[in-house]
Each structure stands twice: as C-alpha cells, then as structure tokens.
mmCIF file of C-alpha atoms in Angstrom:
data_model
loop_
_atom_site.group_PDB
_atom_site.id
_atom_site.type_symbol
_atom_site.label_atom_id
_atom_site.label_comp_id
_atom_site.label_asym_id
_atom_site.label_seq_id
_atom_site.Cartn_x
_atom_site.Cartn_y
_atom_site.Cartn_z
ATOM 1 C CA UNK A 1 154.300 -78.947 34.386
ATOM 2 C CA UNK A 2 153.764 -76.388 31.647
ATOM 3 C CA UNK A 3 151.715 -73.055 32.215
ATOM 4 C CA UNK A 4 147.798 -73.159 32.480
ATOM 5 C CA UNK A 5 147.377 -70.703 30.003
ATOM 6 C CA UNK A 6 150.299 -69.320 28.086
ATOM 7 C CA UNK A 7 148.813 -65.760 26.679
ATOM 8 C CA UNK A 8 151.695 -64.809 24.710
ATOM 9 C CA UNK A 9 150.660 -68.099 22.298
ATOM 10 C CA UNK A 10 147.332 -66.330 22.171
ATOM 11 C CA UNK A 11 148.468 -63.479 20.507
ATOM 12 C CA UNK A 12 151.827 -65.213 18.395
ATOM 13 C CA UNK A 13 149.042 -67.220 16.765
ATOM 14 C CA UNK A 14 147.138 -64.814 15.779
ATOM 15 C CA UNK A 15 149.085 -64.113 12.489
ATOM 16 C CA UNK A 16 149.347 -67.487 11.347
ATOM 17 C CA UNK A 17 145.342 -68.026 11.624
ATOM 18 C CA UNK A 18 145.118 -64.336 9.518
ATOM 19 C CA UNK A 19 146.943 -66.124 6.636
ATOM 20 C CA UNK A 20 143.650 -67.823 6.057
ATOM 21 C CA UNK A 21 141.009 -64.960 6.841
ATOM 22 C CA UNK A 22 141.083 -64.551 3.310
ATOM 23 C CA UNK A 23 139.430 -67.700 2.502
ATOM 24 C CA UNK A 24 136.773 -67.061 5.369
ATOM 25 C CA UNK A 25 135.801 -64.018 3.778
ATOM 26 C CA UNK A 26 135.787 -65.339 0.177
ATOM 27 C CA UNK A 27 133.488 -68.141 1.488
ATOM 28 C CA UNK A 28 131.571 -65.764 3.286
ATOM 29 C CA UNK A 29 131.005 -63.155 0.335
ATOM 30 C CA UNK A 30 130.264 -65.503 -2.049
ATOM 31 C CA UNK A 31 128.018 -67.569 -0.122
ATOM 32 C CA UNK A 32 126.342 -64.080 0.688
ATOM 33 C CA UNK A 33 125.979 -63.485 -2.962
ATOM 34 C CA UNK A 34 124.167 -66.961 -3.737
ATOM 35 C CA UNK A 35 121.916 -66.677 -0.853
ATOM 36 C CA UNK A 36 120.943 -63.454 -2.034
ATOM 37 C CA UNK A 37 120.257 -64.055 -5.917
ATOM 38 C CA UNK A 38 118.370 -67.359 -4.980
ATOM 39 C CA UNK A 39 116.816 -65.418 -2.079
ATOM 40 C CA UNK A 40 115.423 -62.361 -4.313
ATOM 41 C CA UNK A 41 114.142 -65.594 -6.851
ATOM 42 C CA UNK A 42 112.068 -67.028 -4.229
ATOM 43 C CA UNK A 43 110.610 -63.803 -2.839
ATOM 44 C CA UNK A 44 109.726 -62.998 -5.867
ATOM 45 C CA UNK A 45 108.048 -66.427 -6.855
ATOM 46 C CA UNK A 46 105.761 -66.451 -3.358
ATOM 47 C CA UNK A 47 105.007 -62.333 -3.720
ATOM 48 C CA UNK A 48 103.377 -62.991 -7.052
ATOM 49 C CA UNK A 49 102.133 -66.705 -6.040
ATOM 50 C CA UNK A 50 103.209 -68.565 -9.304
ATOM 51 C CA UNK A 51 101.282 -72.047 -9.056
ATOM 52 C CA UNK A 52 103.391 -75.030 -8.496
ATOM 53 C CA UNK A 53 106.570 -73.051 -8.094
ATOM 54 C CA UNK A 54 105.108 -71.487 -4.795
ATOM 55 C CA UNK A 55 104.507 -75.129 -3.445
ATOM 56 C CA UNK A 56 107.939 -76.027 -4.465
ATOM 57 C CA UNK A 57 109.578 -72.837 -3.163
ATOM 58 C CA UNK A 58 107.705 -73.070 0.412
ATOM 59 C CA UNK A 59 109.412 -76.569 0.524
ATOM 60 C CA UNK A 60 112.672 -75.628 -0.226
ATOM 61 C CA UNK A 61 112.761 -73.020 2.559
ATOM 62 C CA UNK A 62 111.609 -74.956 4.838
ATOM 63 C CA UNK A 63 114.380 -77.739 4.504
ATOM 64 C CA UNK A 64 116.978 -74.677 4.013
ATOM 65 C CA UNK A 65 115.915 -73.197 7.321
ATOM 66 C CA UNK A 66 114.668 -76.707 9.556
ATOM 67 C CA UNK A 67 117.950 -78.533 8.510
ATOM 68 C CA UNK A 68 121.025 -77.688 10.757
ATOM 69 C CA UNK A 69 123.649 -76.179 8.192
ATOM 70 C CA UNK A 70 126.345 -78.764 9.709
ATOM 71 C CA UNK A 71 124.071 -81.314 8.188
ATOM 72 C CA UNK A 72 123.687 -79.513 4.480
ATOM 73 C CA UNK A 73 127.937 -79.077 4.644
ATOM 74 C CA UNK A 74 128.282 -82.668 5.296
ATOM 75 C CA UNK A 75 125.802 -83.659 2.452
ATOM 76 C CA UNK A 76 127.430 -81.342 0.356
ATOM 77 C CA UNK A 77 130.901 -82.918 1.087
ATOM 78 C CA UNK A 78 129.642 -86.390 0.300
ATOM 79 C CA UNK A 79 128.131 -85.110 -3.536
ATOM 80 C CA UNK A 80 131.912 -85.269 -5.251
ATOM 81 C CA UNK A 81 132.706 -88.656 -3.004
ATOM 82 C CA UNK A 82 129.836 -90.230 -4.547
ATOM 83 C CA UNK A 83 130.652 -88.993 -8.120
ATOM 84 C CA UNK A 84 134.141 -90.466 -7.266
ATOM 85 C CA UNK A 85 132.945 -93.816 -6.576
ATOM 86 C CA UNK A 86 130.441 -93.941 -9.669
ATOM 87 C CA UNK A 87 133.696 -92.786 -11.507
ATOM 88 C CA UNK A 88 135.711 -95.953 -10.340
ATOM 89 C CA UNK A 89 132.903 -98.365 -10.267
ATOM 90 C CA UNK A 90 131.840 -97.702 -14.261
ATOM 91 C CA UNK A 91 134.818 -96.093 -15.573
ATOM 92 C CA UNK A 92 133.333 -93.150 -15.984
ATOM 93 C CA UNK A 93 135.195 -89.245 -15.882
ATOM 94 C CA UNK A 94 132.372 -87.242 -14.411
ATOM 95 C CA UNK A 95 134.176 -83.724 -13.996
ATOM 96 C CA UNK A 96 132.015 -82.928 -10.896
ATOM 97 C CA UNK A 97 133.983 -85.504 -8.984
ATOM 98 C CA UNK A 98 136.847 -83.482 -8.974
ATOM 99 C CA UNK A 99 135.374 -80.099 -7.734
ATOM 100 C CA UNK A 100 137.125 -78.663 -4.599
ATOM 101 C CA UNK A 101 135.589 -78.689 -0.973
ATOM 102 C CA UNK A 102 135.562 -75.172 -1.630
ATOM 103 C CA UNK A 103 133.197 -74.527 -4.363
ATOM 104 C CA UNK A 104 130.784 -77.175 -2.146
ATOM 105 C CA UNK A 105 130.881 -75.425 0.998
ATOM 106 C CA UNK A 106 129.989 -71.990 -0.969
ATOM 107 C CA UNK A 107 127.265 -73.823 -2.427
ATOM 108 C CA UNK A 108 125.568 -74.907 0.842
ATOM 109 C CA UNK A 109 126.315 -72.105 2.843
ATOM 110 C CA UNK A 110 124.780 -69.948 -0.284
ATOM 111 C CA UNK A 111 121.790 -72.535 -0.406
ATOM 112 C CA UNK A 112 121.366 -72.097 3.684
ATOM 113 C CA UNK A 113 121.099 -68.656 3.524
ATOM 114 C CA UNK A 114 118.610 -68.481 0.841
ATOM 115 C CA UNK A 115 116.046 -69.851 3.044
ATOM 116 C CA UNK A 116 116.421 -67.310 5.697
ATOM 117 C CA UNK A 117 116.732 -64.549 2.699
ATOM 118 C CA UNK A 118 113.625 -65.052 0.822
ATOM 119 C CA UNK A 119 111.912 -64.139 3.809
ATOM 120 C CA UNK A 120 113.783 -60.901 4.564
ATOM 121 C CA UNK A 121 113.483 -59.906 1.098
ATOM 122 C CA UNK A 122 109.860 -61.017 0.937
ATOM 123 C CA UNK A 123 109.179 -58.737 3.805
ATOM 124 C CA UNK A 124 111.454 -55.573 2.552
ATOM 125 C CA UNK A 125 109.748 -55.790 -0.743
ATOM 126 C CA UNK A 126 106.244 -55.606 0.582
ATOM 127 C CA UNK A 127 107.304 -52.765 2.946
ATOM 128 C CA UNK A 128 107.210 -50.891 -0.660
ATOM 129 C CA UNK A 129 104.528 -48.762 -1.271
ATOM 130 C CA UNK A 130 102.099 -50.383 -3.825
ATOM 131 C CA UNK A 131 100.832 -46.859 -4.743
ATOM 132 C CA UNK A 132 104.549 -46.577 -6.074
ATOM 133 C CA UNK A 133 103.936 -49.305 -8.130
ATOM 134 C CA UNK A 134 100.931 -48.755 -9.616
ATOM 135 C CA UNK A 135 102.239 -45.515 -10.645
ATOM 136 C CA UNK A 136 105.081 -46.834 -12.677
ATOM 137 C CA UNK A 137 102.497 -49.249 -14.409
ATOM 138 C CA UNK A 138 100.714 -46.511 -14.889
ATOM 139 C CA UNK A 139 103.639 -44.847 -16.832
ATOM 140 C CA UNK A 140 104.095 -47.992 -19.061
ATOM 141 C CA UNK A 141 106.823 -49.986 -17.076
ATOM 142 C CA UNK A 142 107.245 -53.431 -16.657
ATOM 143 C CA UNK A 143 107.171 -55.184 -14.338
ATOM 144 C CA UNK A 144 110.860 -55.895 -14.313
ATOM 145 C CA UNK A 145 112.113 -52.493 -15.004
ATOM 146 C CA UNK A 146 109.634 -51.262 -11.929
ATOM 147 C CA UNK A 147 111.683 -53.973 -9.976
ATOM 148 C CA UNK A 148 114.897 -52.394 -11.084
ATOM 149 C CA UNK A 149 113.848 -48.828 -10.665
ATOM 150 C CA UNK A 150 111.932 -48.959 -7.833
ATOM 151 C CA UNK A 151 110.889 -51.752 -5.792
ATOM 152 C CA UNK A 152 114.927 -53.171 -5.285
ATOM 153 C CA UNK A 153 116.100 -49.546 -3.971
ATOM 154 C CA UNK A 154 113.512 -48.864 -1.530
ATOM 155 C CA UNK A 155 113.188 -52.334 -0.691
ATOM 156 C CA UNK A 156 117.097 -52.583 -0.033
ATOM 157 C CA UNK A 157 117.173 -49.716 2.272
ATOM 158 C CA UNK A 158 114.485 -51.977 4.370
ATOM 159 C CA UNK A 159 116.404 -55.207 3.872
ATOM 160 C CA UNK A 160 119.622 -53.897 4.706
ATOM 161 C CA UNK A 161 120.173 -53.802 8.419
ATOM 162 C CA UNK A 162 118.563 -57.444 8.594
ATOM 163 C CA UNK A 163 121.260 -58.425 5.497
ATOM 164 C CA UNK A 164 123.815 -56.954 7.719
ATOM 165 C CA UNK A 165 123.234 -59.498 10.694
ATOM 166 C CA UNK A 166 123.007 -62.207 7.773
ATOM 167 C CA UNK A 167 126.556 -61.898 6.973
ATOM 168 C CA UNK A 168 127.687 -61.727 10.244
ATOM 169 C CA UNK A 169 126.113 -65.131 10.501
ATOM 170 C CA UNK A 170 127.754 -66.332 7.511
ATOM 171 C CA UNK A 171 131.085 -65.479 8.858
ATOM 172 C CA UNK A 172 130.410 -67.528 11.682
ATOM 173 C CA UNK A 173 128.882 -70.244 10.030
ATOM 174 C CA UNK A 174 131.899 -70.415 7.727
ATOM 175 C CA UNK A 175 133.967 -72.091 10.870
ATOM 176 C CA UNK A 176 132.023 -75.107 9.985
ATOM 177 C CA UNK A 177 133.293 -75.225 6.144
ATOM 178 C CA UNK A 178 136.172 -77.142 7.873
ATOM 179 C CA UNK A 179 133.549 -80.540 7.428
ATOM 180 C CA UNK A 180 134.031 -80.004 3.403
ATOM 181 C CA UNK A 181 137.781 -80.055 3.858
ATOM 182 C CA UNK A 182 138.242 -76.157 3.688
ATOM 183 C CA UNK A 183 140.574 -74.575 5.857
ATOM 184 C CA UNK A 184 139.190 -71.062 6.834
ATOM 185 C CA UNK A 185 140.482 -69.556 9.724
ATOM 186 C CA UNK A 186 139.153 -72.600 12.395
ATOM 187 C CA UNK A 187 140.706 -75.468 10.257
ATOM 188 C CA UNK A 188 143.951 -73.165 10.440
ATOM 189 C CA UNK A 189 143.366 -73.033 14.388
ATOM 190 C CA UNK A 190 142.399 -76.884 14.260
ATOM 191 C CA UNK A 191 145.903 -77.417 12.974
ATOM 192 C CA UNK A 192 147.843 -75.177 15.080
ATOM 193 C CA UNK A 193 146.225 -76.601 18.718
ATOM 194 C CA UNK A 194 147.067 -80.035 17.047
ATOM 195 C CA UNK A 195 150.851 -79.019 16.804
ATOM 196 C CA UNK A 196 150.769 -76.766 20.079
ATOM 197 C CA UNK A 197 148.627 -78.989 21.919
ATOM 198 C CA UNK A 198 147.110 -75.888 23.397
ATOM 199 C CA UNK A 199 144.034 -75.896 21.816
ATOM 200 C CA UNK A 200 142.685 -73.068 24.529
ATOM 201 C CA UNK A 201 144.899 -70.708 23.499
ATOM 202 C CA UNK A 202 144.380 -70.864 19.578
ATOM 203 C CA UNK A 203 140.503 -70.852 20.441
ATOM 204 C CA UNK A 204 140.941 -67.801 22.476
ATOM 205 C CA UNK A 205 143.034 -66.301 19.293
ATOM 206 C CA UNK A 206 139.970 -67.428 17.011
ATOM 207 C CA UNK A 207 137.344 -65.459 19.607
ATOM 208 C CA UNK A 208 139.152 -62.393 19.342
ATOM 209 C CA UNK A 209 139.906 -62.706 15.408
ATOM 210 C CA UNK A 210 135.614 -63.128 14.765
#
C-alpha cells in the first residue's frame, strides 16, 4: 500500500505546474484589461444616462454578474464549435472557427468582469468632486479631456483597492479556463494527478502556488 500523502510530490510538482503560470497570468492580465475598458464604457454610459444604451447596459450587467462564469466559459467554448460545424455543413471558411480556446476564455473572463467593474468604476467616479468638474468646464474643457485630466486620476485612486481584489479574483477564476481547453496552471495539475494518480498532492501544490 503506497503512502497516504507523499509531501515530497507536493513540492517536486511544484515546478512543472510553474511552467504554465505564465499563461494564468496572461489570461488574467488581459482579461483584467477587457473588463476594465468595457467596465469604464458602461460607467460612463449609466453616469450620464444615455437613453436606450442605459437600458441595454443595465441588462448586460446583470447577465455578466447573475450568470455563473463557469457557464459564460462553456458558452464561450461552444462559439468556434458551432462556427466549425456551419463550416462543414455549407462549405464555408469562417476564420472565427479556428480561434484558440485561449483568445475565448480571455474574452469571457474580460466580459465577466465588466459587470462587476462598471459598478466599481461607477462608484469611484462619483466619489469625484463635481465642484472639480464644473471648474474645468468652467475653464473650457471637454468633457473628455476633464475625464482624462481629472475625473480618471482621482477616481483611480478610489477604484484601486477594490480593482486590486478584482484581479485577485481573476486569477482564481482563471482555474476554470481549463473548460475552453486552456491549460493554466490547474489543467497542468489536472494532467499531472492523472499521471501520478495523486491528485491530493498536486492540489495541495496548486493551493500553495495561488
């Protein structure tokens, strides 16, 4: 009978699942990135309550942030299957069919965080003072050069601590990119208890790697 739990495997697979921390943070970076340019849009859009957009926008969150990001990956993974079978059942060369896992998973982890996002920046941009604003009107600006100058800086200070947490999320949420055929750092694992058969020990690894 072998060992319960065999600790130096805990820390010999530790360097094979850092091979692919690189991709994890990749994923996680540029899914940050997304989240926040679409998050900033949509703050934006419900601050200065632009009809039909605003509607539109309040929807969007509210699938982003009521859907379990599991669910988004998955629907994301199915998008290039889908162009793959419209490819073979018309003939057809759609070039979207053949976009990596990868570039899918970014996508909807991007698209997940904007939800959550446009409210933090919603709420670090109205933390501004609007005598601050007014005053840069009042010297001529517009309004997005006031955005620029002012509002983003003081609202980013706000935002910041709150963004912080975000990514940490991300980084954990990026253990489920493994549903888009990515291997981050918890594919790598998947792979590794699958050889080993000592799954406990590789998840033990992955614990003290995040």
């Amino acid at each position: 009978m072998g060992k319960l739990f065999d600790v130096s495997l805990v820390f010999s697979s530790i360097p094979e699942l850092l091979t692919k921390l690189p991709i994890t943070l990749e994923l996680a970076v540029v899914s940050m990135l997304i989240g926040l340019g679409l998050g900033l849009v949509m703050a934006i859009i419900k601050m200065k309550k632009i009809r039909v957009l605003t509607q539109i926008t309040n929807l969007l969150i509210s699938l982003l942030r009521g859907t379990p990001v599991i669910v988004q990956l998955y629907v994301a993974f199915f998008i290039p299957m889908m162009f793959k079978a419209i490819n073979q059942q018309f003939g057809t060369n759609l070039a979207v069919a053949n976009i990596s896992g990868f570039v899918y998973a970014m996508i909807a982890l991007g698209l997940n965080q904007s939800g959550f996002m446009a409210e933090i920046i919603r709420s670090a941009l109205q933390s501004v003072d609007p005598g601050q604003i007014e005053a840069a009107h009042a010297l001529g600006m517009t309004y997005p050069q006031t955005l620029r100058r002012i509002i983003l800086p003081e609202a980013f200070e706000v935002a910041l601590p709150t963004l912080g947490n975000s990514f940490t999320s991300i980084i954990k949420g990026t253990s489920l990119a493994f549903t888009c055929a990515v291997v981050e750092i918890t594919a790598q694992g998947q792979i590794i208890g699958g050889r080993t058969y000592r799954y406990f020990e590789v998840y033990v690894s992955l614990a003290i790697i995040y």
